[in-house]
C-alpha cells in the first residue's frame, strides 16, 4: 500500500504544480490583455488561451480535491453513522464516484474523437486537445478515488476506524471544539 500511496503523492504533486503554473500563466496572459486594451488594442488570442488554461486547471485541480477528500459531502449524515457505517458509506460513495468518472472518461473520449477535426477560432488548436482535459481529469480523479477506496476497504477488513471524525453540528456550531463567548474552549 505504501507504493500506491507514494505514486498517489507523486501524481498529486505533479497535478498541484501544473495547476500552479497554469494559474501563473493565465494571470500573466489576462494582465497582458488588460494592458494591451488600455494601450492600443486587444490581443485576440489571450482570451481563448486563458479560457483553455482555466479548463485544464479545473479538471486537473479536481483530482487534488479527490486526493484530499475535500469535495462536497453530507457531513451531518456521516457524523451520525458509527465508525464501520462511515467506512461502508465511504466505500459506496467511492464506487458511485468511480462509475461517474468512468462515464466521464468514456464519453469524453468520444467527444475528443469527434472534435479532433474542429479547430479553435483564433489559436487554431484542435478542439480535441481541449476536450481531452475531461478525460485527463477523469483519469486522475479515478486514480485518487481508487486509492481512497482501497484505504477504506483495508480499514473495513482490518477493523480500523480511520474514517474522518466529523463533529456533530448543533445550533450552527460544532460540538467538538466549541468556543464560548469569552474566547475559551468549552
JSON list of C-alpha atoms in Angstrom, two decimals:
[
{"chain": "A", "resi": 1, "resn": "UNK", "atom": "CA", "xyz": [0.00, 0.00, 0.00]},
{"chain": "A", "resi": 2, "resn": "UNK", "atom": "CA", "xyz": [2.94, 2.32, 0.63]},
{"chain": "A", "resi": 3, "resn": "UNK", "atom": "CA", "xyz": [3.98, 2.11, -3.04]},
{"chain": "A", "resi": 4, "resn": "UNK", "atom": "CA", "xyz": [0.47, 3.04, -4.15]},
{"chain": "A", "resi": 5, "resn": "UNK", "atom": "CA", "xyz": [0.40, 5.94, -1.68]},
{"chain": "A", "resi": 6, "resn": "UNK", "atom": "CA", "xyz": [3.77, 7.12, -2.97]},
{"chain": "A", "resi": 7, "resn": "UNK", "atom": "CA", "xyz": [2.50, 7.02, -6.57]},
{"chain": "A", "resi": 8, "resn": "UNK", "atom": "CA", "xyz": [-0.61, 8.92, -5.49]},
{"chain": "A", "resi": 9, "resn": "UNK", "atom": "CA", "xyz": [1.52, 11.55, -3.75]},
{"chain": "A", "resi": 10, "resn": "UNK", "atom": "CA", "xyz": [3.74, 11.97, -6.83]},
{"chain": "A", "resi": 11, "resn": "UNK", "atom": "CA", "xyz": [0.74, 12.29, -9.18]},
{"chain": "A", "resi": 12, "resn": "UNK", "atom": "CA", "xyz": [-0.83, 14.77, -6.78]},
{"chain": "A", "resi": 13, "resn": "UNK", "atom": "CA", "xyz": [2.37, 16.83, -6.54]},
{"chain": "A", "resi": 14, "resn": "UNK", "atom": "CA", "xyz": [2.62, 16.97, -10.34]},
{"chain": "A", "resi": 15, "resn": "UNK", "atom": "CA", "xyz": [-1.06, 17.99, -10.57]},
{"chain": "A", "resi": 16, "resn": "UNK", "atom": "CA", "xyz": [-0.60, 20.73, -7.97]},
{"chain": "A", "resi": 17, "resn": "UNK", "atom": "CA", "xyz": [2.45, 22.10, -9.78]},
{"chain": "A", "resi": 18, "resn": "UNK", "atom": "CA", "xyz": [0.73, 22.02, -13.17]},
{"chain": "A", "resi": 19, "resn": "UNK", "atom": "CA", "xyz": [-2.26, 23.88, -11.72]},
{"chain": "A", "resi": 20, "resn": "UNK", "atom": "CA", "xyz": [0.05, 26.46, -10.10]},
{"chain": "A", "resi": 21, "resn": "UNK", "atom": "CA", "xyz": [1.93, 27.00, -13.37]},
{"chain": "A", "resi": 22, "resn": "UNK", "atom": "CA", "xyz": [-1.31, 27.31, -15.34]},
{"chain": "A", "resi": 23, "resn": "UNK", "atom": "CA", "xyz": [-2.64, 29.80, -12.79]},
{"chain": "A", "resi": 24, "resn": "UNK", "atom": "CA", "xyz": [0.50, 31.89, -13.07]},
{"chain": "A", "resi": 25, "resn": "UNK", "atom": "CA", "xyz": [0.48, 31.82, -16.87]},
{"chain": "A", "resi": 26, "resn": "UNK", "atom": "CA", "xyz": [-3.22, 32.61, -17.00]},
{"chain": "A", "resi": 27, "resn": "UNK", "atom": "CA", "xyz": [-2.68, 35.60, -14.70]},
{"chain": "A", "resi": 28, "resn": "UNK", "atom": "CA", "xyz": [0.10, 36.91, -16.96]},
{"chain": "A", "resi": 29, "resn": "UNK", "atom": "CA", "xyz": [-1.98, 36.43, -20.12]},
{"chain": "A", "resi": 30, "resn": "UNK", "atom": "CA", "xyz": [-5.03, 38.18, -18.66]},
{"chain": "A", "resi": 31, "resn": "UNK", "atom": "CA", "xyz": [-2.86, 41.02, -17.32]},
{"chain": "A", "resi": 32, "resn": "UNK", "atom": "CA", "xyz": [-1.27, 41.43, -20.76]},
{"chain": "A", "resi": 33, "resn": "UNK", "atom": "CA", "xyz": [-4.75, 41.56, -22.30]},
{"chain": "A", "resi": 34, "resn": "UNK", "atom": "CA", "xyz": [-5.77, 44.36, -19.92]},
{"chain": "A", "resi": 35, "resn": "UNK", "atom": "CA", "xyz": [-2.58, 46.34, -20.61]},
{"chain": "A", "resi": 36, "resn": "UNK", "atom": "CA", "xyz": [-2.87, 45.95, -24.39]},
{"chain": "A", "resi": 37, "resn": "UNK", "atom": "CA", "xyz": [-6.53, 47.00, -24.34]},
{"chain": "A", "resi": 38, "resn": "UNK", "atom": "CA", "xyz": [-5.57, 50.16, -22.47]},
{"chain": "A", "resi": 39, "resn": "UNK", "atom": "CA", "xyz": [-2.63, 50.94, -24.77]},
{"chain": "A", "resi": 40, "resn": "UNK", "atom": "CA", "xyz": [-3.59, 50.05, -28.31]},
{"chain": "A", "resi": 41, "resn": "UNK", "atom": "CA", "xyz": [-5.95, 47.18, -28.82]},
{"chain": "A", "resi": 42, "resn": "UNK", "atom": "CA", "xyz": [-6.70, 43.72, -27.59]},
{"chain": "A", "resi": 43, "resn": "UNK", "atom": "CA", "xyz": [-4.69, 40.55, -28.07]},
{"chain": "A", "resi": 44, "resn": "UNK", "atom": "CA", "xyz": [-7.09, 38.29, -29.95]},
{"chain": "A", "resi": 45, "resn": "UNK", "atom": "CA", "xyz": [-5.55, 35.06, -28.67]},
{"chain": "A", "resi": 46, "resn": "UNK", "atom": "CA", "xyz": [-5.37, 35.95, -24.96]},
{"chain": "A", "resi": 47, "resn": "UNK", "atom": "CA", "xyz": [-9.00, 35.32, -24.04]},
{"chain": "A", "resi": 48, "resn": "UNK", "atom": "CA", "xyz": [-9.06, 31.95, -25.77]},
{"chain": "A", "resi": 49, "resn": "UNK", "atom": "CA", "xyz": [-5.76, 30.84, -24.22]},
{"chain": "A", "resi": 50, "resn": "UNK", "atom": "CA", "xyz": [-6.86, 31.93, -20.73]},
{"chain": "A", "resi": 51, "resn": "UNK", "atom": "CA", "xyz": [-10.13, 30.01, -21.14]},
{"chain": "A", "resi": 52, "resn": "UNK", "atom": "CA", "xyz": [-8.33, 26.81, -22.16]},
{"chain": "A", "resi": 53, "resn": "UNK", "atom": "CA", "xyz": [-5.86, 27.12, -19.28]},
{"chain": "A", "resi": 54, "resn": "UNK", "atom": "CA", "xyz": [-8.78, 27.55, -16.88]},
{"chain": "A", "resi": 55, "resn": "UNK", "atom": "CA", "xyz": [-10.47, 24.41, -18.23]},
{"chain": "A", "resi": 56, "resn": "UNK", "atom": "CA", "xyz": [-7.34, 22.31, -17.65]},
{"chain": "A", "resi": 57, "resn": "UNK", "atom": "CA", "xyz": [-6.86, 23.87, -14.20]},
{"chain": "A", "resi": 58, "resn": "UNK", "atom": "CA", "xyz": [-10.36, 22.86, -13.15]},
{"chain": "A", "resi": 59, "resn": "UNK", "atom": "CA", "xyz": [-10.11, 19.23, -14.25]},
{"chain": "A", "resi": 60, "resn": "UNK", "atom": "CA", "xyz": [-6.57, 18.67, -13.01]},
{"chain": "A", "resi": 61, "resn": "UNK", "atom": "CA", "xyz": [-7.26, 20.55, -9.78]},
{"chain": "A", "resi": 62, "resn": "UNK", "atom": "CA", "xyz": [-10.36, 18.43, -9.13]},
{"chain": "A", "resi": 63, "resn": "UNK", "atom": "CA", "xyz": [-8.08, 15.40, -8.76]},
{"chain": "A", "resi": 64, "resn": "UNK", "atom": "CA", "xyz": [-6.23, 17.21, -5.97]},
{"chain": "A", "resi": 65, "resn": "UNK", "atom": "CA", "xyz": [-9.56, 17.68, -4.22]},
{"chain": "A", "resi": 66, "resn": "UNK", "atom": "CA", "xyz": [-10.32, 13.97, -4.58]},
{"chain": "A", "resi": 67, "resn": "UNK", "atom": "CA", "xyz": [-6.91, 13.07, -3.13]},
{"chain": "A", "resi": 68, "resn": "UNK", "atom": "CA", "xyz": [-7.52, 15.30, -0.12]},
{"chain": "A", "resi": 69, "resn": "UNK", "atom": "CA", "xyz": [-11.18, 14.23, 0.11]},
{"chain": "A", "resi": 70, "resn": "UNK", "atom": "CA", "xyz": [-12.24, 17.88, 0.01]},
{"chain": "A", "resi": 71, "resn": "UNK", "atom": "CA", "xyz": [-15.22, 17.52, -2.27]},
{"chain": "A", "resi": 72, "resn": "UNK", "atom": "CA", "xyz": [-18.80, 18.03, -1.24]},
{"chain": "A", "resi": 73, "resn": "UNK", "atom": "CA", "xyz": [-20.09, 15.52, 1.27]},
{"chain": "A", "resi": 74, "resn": "UNK", "atom": "CA", "xyz": [-23.05, 15.33, 3.59]},
{"chain": "A", "resi": 75, "resn": "UNK", "atom": "CA", "xyz": [-21.03, 15.58, 6.80]},
{"chain": "A", "resi": 76, "resn": "UNK", "atom": "CA", "xyz": [-24.06, 15.75, 9.06]},
{"chain": "A", "resi": 77, "resn": "UNK", "atom": "CA", "xyz": [-25.31, 12.35, 7.90]},
{"chain": "A", "resi": 78, "resn": "UNK", "atom": "CA", "xyz": [-21.80, 10.87, 8.07]},
{"chain": "A", "resi": 79, "resn": "UNK", "atom": "CA", "xyz": [-21.36, 12.12, 11.65]},
{"chain": "A", "resi": 80, "resn": "UNK", "atom": "CA", "xyz": [-24.45, 10.18, 12.70]},
{"chain": "A", "resi": 81, "resn": "UNK", "atom": "CA", "xyz": [-23.05, 6.87, 11.46]},
{"chain": "A", "resi": 82, "resn": "UNK", "atom": "CA", "xyz": [-20.87, 4.63, 13.63]},
{"chain": "A", "resi": 83, "resn": "UNK", "atom": "CA", "xyz": [-17.25, 4.01, 12.54]},
{"chain": "A", "resi": 84, "resn": "UNK", "atom": "CA", "xyz": [-17.96, 0.98, 10.33]},
{"chain": "A", "resi": 85, "resn": "UNK", "atom": "CA", "xyz": [-21.06, 2.67, 8.94]},
{"chain": "A", "resi": 86, "resn": "UNK", "atom": "CA", "xyz": [-18.96, 5.66, 7.88]},
{"chain": "A", "resi": 87, "resn": "UNK", "atom": "CA", "xyz": [-16.43, 3.36, 6.25]},
{"chain": "A", "resi": 88, "resn": "UNK", "atom": "CA", "xyz": [-19.16, 1.46, 4.36]},
{"chain": "A", "resi": 89, "resn": "UNK", "atom": "CA", "xyz": [-20.74, 4.75, 3.29]},
{"chain": "A", "resi": 90, "resn": "UNK", "atom": "CA", "xyz": [-17.30, 5.92, 2.05]},
{"chain": "A", "resi": 91, "resn": "UNK", "atom": "CA", "xyz": [-16.92, 2.70, 0.04]},
{"chain": "A", "resi": 92, "resn": "UNK", "atom": "CA", "xyz": [-20.36, 3.11, -1.54]},
{"chain": "A", "resi": 93, "resn": "UNK", "atom": "CA", "xyz": [-19.68, 6.77, -2.32]},
{"chain": "A", "resi": 94, "resn": "UNK", "atom": "CA", "xyz": [-16.30, 5.90, -3.89]},
{"chain": "A", "resi": 95, "resn": "UNK", "atom": "CA", "xyz": [-17.88, 3.16, -6.03]},
{"chain": "A", "resi": 96, "resn": "UNK", "atom": "CA", "xyz": [-20.60, 5.51, -7.26]},
{"chain": "A", "resi": 97, "resn": "UNK", "atom": "CA", "xyz": [-18.00, 8.19, -7.91]},
{"chain": "A", "resi": 98, "resn": "UNK", "atom": "CA", "xyz": [-15.91, 5.72, -9.95]},
{"chain": "A", "resi": 99, "resn": "UNK", "atom": "CA", "xyz": [-18.95, 4.91, -12.08]},
{"chain": "A", "resi": 100, "resn": "UNK", "atom": "CA", "xyz": [-19.42, 8.63, -12.70]},
{"chain": "A", "resi": 101, "resn": "UNK", "atom": "CA", "xyz": [-15.76, 9.06, -13.64]},
{"chain": "A", "resi": 102, "resn": "UNK", "atom": "CA", "xyz": [-15.96, 6.04, -15.96]},
{"chain": "A", "resi": 103, "resn": "UNK", "atom": "CA", "xyz": [-18.88, 7.68, -17.77]},
{"chain": "A", "resi": 104, "resn": "UNK", "atom": "CA", "xyz": [-16.95, 10.95, -18.00]},
{"chain": "A", "resi": 105, "resn": "UNK", "atom": "CA", "xyz": [-13.88, 9.18, -19.43]},
{"chain": "A", "resi": 106, "resn": "UNK", "atom": "CA", "xyz": [-15.90, 7.04, -21.87]},
{"chain": "A", "resi": 107, "resn": "UNK", "atom": "CA", "xyz": [-17.97, 9.86, -23.31]},
{"chain": "A", "resi": 108, "resn": "UNK", "atom": "CA", "xyz": [-15.06, 12.28, -23.03]},
{"chain": "A", "resi": 109, "resn": "UNK", "atom": "CA", "xyz": [-13.06, 10.06, -25.39]},
{"chain": "A", "resi": 110, "resn": "UNK", "atom": "CA", "xyz": [-15.97, 10.07, -27.84]},
{"chain": "A", "resi": 111, "resn": "UNK", "atom": "CA", "xyz": [-16.07, 13.88, -27.71]},
{"chain": "A", "resi": 112, "resn": "UNK", "atom": "CA", "xyz": [-12.29, 14.05, -28.20]},
{"chain": "A", "resi": 113, "resn": "UNK", "atom": "CA", "xyz": [-12.51, 11.87, -31.32]},
{"chain": "A", "resi": 114, "resn": "UNK", "atom": "CA", "xyz": [-15.36, 13.90, -32.80]},
{"chain": "A", "resi": 115, "resn": "UNK", "atom": "CA", "xyz": [-13.75, 17.29, -32.11]},
{"chain": "A", "resi": 116, "resn": "UNK", "atom": "CA", "xyz": [-10.30, 16.45, -33.48]},
{"chain": "A", "resi": 117, "resn": "UNK", "atom": "CA", "xyz": [-11.47, 17.75, -36.83]},
{"chain": "A", "resi": 118, "resn": "UNK", "atom": "CA", "xyz": [-12.54, 21.11, -35.37]},
{"chain": "A", "resi": 119, "resn": "UNK", "atom": "CA", "xyz": [-10.05, 23.91, -34.66]},
{"chain": "A", "resi": 120, "resn": "UNK", "atom": "CA", "xyz": [-10.34, 26.77, -32.22]},
{"chain": "A", "resi": 121, "resn": "UNK", "atom": "CA", "xyz": [-11.22, 30.13, -33.81]},
{"chain": "A", "resi": 122, "resn": "UNK", "atom": "CA", "xyz": [-8.07, 32.10, -33.01]},
{"chain": "A", "resi": 123, "resn": "UNK", "atom": "CA", "xyz": [-5.30, 29.76, -31.84]},
{"chain": "A", "resi": 124, "resn": "UNK", "atom": "CA", "xyz": [-6.22, 27.10, -34.45]},
{"chain": "A", "resi": 125, "resn": "UNK", "atom": "CA", "xyz": [-5.67, 24.32, -31.87]},
{"chain": "A", "resi": 126, "resn": "UNK", "atom": "CA", "xyz": [-7.57, 21.09, -32.44]},
{"chain": "A", "resi": 127, "resn": "UNK", "atom": "CA", "xyz": [-10.51, 21.19, -30.05]},
{"chain": "A", "resi": 128, "resn": "UNK", "atom": "CA", "xyz": [-9.99, 17.51, -29.27]},
{"chain": "A", "resi": 129, "resn": "UNK", "atom": "CA", "xyz": [-6.91, 18.52, -27.29]},
{"chain": "A", "resi": 130, "resn": "UNK", "atom": "CA", "xyz": [-9.00, 20.93, -25.23]},
{"chain": "A", "resi": 131, "resn": "UNK", "atom": "CA", "xyz": [-11.73, 18.36, -24.62]},
{"chain": "A", "resi": 132, "resn": "UNK", "atom": "CA", "xyz": [-9.05, 15.89, -23.57]},
{"chain": "A", "resi": 133, "resn": "UNK", "atom": "CA", "xyz": [-8.98, 17.82, -20.28]},
{"chain": "A", "resi": 134, "resn": "UNK", "atom": "CA", "xyz": [-12.21, 15.97, -19.45]},
{"chain": "A", "resi": 135, "resn": "UNK", "atom": "CA", "xyz": [-10.54, 12.60, -19.99]},
{"chain": "A", "resi": 136, "resn": "UNK", "atom": "CA", "xyz": [-7.35, 13.57, -18.18]},
{"chain": "A", "resi": 137, "resn": "UNK", "atom": "CA", "xyz": [-9.27, 14.90, -15.19]},
{"chain": "A", "resi": 138, "resn": "UNK", "atom": "CA", "xyz": [-11.44, 11.78, -15.13]},
{"chain": "A", "resi": 139, "resn": "UNK", "atom": "CA", "xyz": [-8.39, 9.51, -15.16]},
{"chain": "A", "resi": 140, "resn": "UNK", "atom": "CA", "xyz": [-6.63, 11.46, -12.41]},
{"chain": "A", "resi": 141, "resn": "UNK", "atom": "CA", "xyz": [-9.77, 11.59, -10.26]},
{"chain": "A", "resi": 142, "resn": "UNK", "atom": "CA", "xyz": [-10.36, 7.86, -10.83]},
{"chain": "A", "resi": 143, "resn": "UNK", "atom": "CA", "xyz": [-6.81, 7.05, -9.73]},
{"chain": "A", "resi": 144, "resn": "UNK", "atom": "CA", "xyz": [-7.20, 9.02, -6.50]},
{"chain": "A", "resi": 145, "resn": "UNK", "atom": "CA", "xyz": [-10.67, 7.56, -5.86]},
{"chain": "A", "resi": 146, "resn": "UNK", "atom": "CA", "xyz": [-9.38, 4.00, -6.33]},
{"chain": "A", "resi": 147, "resn": "UNK", "atom": "CA", "xyz": [-6.65, 4.68, -3.77]},
{"chain": "A", "resi": 148, "resn": "UNK", "atom": "CA", "xyz": [-9.21, 6.17, -1.34]},
{"chain": "A", "resi": 149, "resn": "UNK", "atom": "CA", "xyz": [-11.41, 3.11, -1.95]},
{"chain": "A", "resi": 150, "resn": "UNK", "atom": "CA", "xyz": [-8.52, 0.72, -1.23]},
{"chain": "A", "resi": 151, "resn": "UNK", "atom": "CA", "xyz": [-7.83, 2.54, 2.06]},
{"chain": "A", "resi": 152, "resn": "UNK", "atom": "CA", "xyz": [-11.49, 2.29, 3.05]},
{"chain": "A", "resi": 153, "resn": "UNK", "atom": "CA", "xyz": [-11.65, -1.43, 2.21]},
{"chain": "A", "resi": 154, "resn": "UNK", "atom": "CA", "xyz": [-8.45, -2.13, 4.14]},
{"chain": "A", "resi": 155, "resn": "UNK", "atom": "CA", "xyz": [-9.82, -0.17, 7.11]},
{"chain": "A", "resi": 156, "resn": "UNK", "atom": "CA", "xyz": [-13.10, -2.12, 6.97]},
{"chain": "A", "resi": 157, "resn": "UNK", "atom": "CA", "xyz": [-11.34, -5.50, 6.79]},
{"chain": "A", "resi": 158, "resn": "UNK", "atom": "CA", "xyz": [-8.79, -4.69, 9.48]},
{"chain": "A", "resi": 159, "resn": "UNK", "atom": "CA", "xyz": [-11.40, -3.13, 11.77]},
{"chain": "A", "resi": 160, "resn": "UNK", "atom": "CA", "xyz": [-9.59, 0.19, 11.93]},
{"chain": "A", "resi": 161, "resn": "UNK", "atom": "CA", "xyz": [-11.70, 3.31, 12.09]},
{"chain": "A", "resi": 162, "resn": "UNK", "atom": "CA", "xyz": [-9.61, 5.73, 10.07]},
{"chain": "A", "resi": 163, "resn": "UNK", "atom": "CA", "xyz": [-12.73, 7.42, 8.73]},
{"chain": "A", "resi": 164, "resn": "UNK", "atom": "CA", "xyz": [-12.57, 11.11, 9.42]},
{"chain": "A", "resi": 165, "resn": "UNK", "atom": "CA", "xyz": [-14.28, 12.02, 12.65]},
{"chain": "A", "resi": 166, "resn": "UNK", "atom": "CA", "xyz": [-16.96, 14.53, 11.79]},
{"chain": "A", "resi": 167, "resn": "UNK", "atom": "CA", "xyz": [-18.06, 16.76, 14.65]},
{"chain": "A", "resi": 168, "resn": "UNK", "atom": "CA", "xyz": [-21.82, 16.95, 15.10]},
{"chain": "A", "resi": 169, "resn": "UNK", "atom": "CA", "xyz": [-23.31, 20.33, 14.28]},
{"chain": "A", "resi": 170, "resn": "UNK", "atom": "CA", "xyz": [-25.61, 21.78, 16.93]},
{"chain": "A", "resi": 171, "resn": "UNK", "atom": "CA", "xyz": [-27.12, 25.23, 16.62]},
{"chain": "A", "resi": 172, "resn": "UNK", "atom": "CA", "xyz": [-24.66, 26.39, 13.94]},
{"chain": "A", "resi": 173, "resn": "UNK", "atom": "CA", "xyz": [-21.55, 25.44, 15.95]},
{"chain": "A", "resi": 174, "resn": "UNK", "atom": "CA", "xyz": [-19.67, 22.20, 16.18]},
{"chain": "A", "resi": 175, "resn": "UNK", "atom": "CA", "xyz": [-19.85, 20.15, 19.34]},
{"chain": "A", "resi": 176, "resn": "UNK", "atom": "CA", "xyz": [-16.13, 19.40, 19.30]},
{"chain": "A", "resi": 177, "resn": "UNK", "atom": "CA", "xyz": [-14.02, 22.46, 19.99]},
{"chain": "A", "resi": 178, "resn": "UNK", "atom": "CA", "xyz": [-16.91, 24.85, 20.56]},
{"chain": "A", "resi": 179, "resn": "UNK", "atom": "CA", "xyz": [-15.67, 28.25, 21.70]},
{"chain": "A", "resi": 180, "resn": "UNK", "atom": "CA", "xyz": [-17.56, 30.17, 24.36]},
{"chain": "A", "resi": 181, "resn": "UNK", "atom": "CA", "xyz": [-18.15, 33.92, 24.20]},
{"chain": "A", "resi": 182, "resn": "UNK", "atom": "CA", "xyz": [-15.06, 34.70, 26.30]},
{"chain": "A", "resi": 183, "resn": "UNK", "atom": "CA", "xyz": [-12.78, 33.04, 23.75]},
{"chain": "A", "resi": 184, "resn": "UNK", "atom": "CA", "xyz": [-12.01, 29.85, 25.66]},
{"chain": "A", "resi": 185, "resn": "UNK", "atom": "CA", "xyz": [-12.94, 26.33, 24.67]},
{"chain": "A", "resi": 186, "resn": "UNK", "atom": "CA", "xyz": [-15.89, 24.76, 26.44]}
]
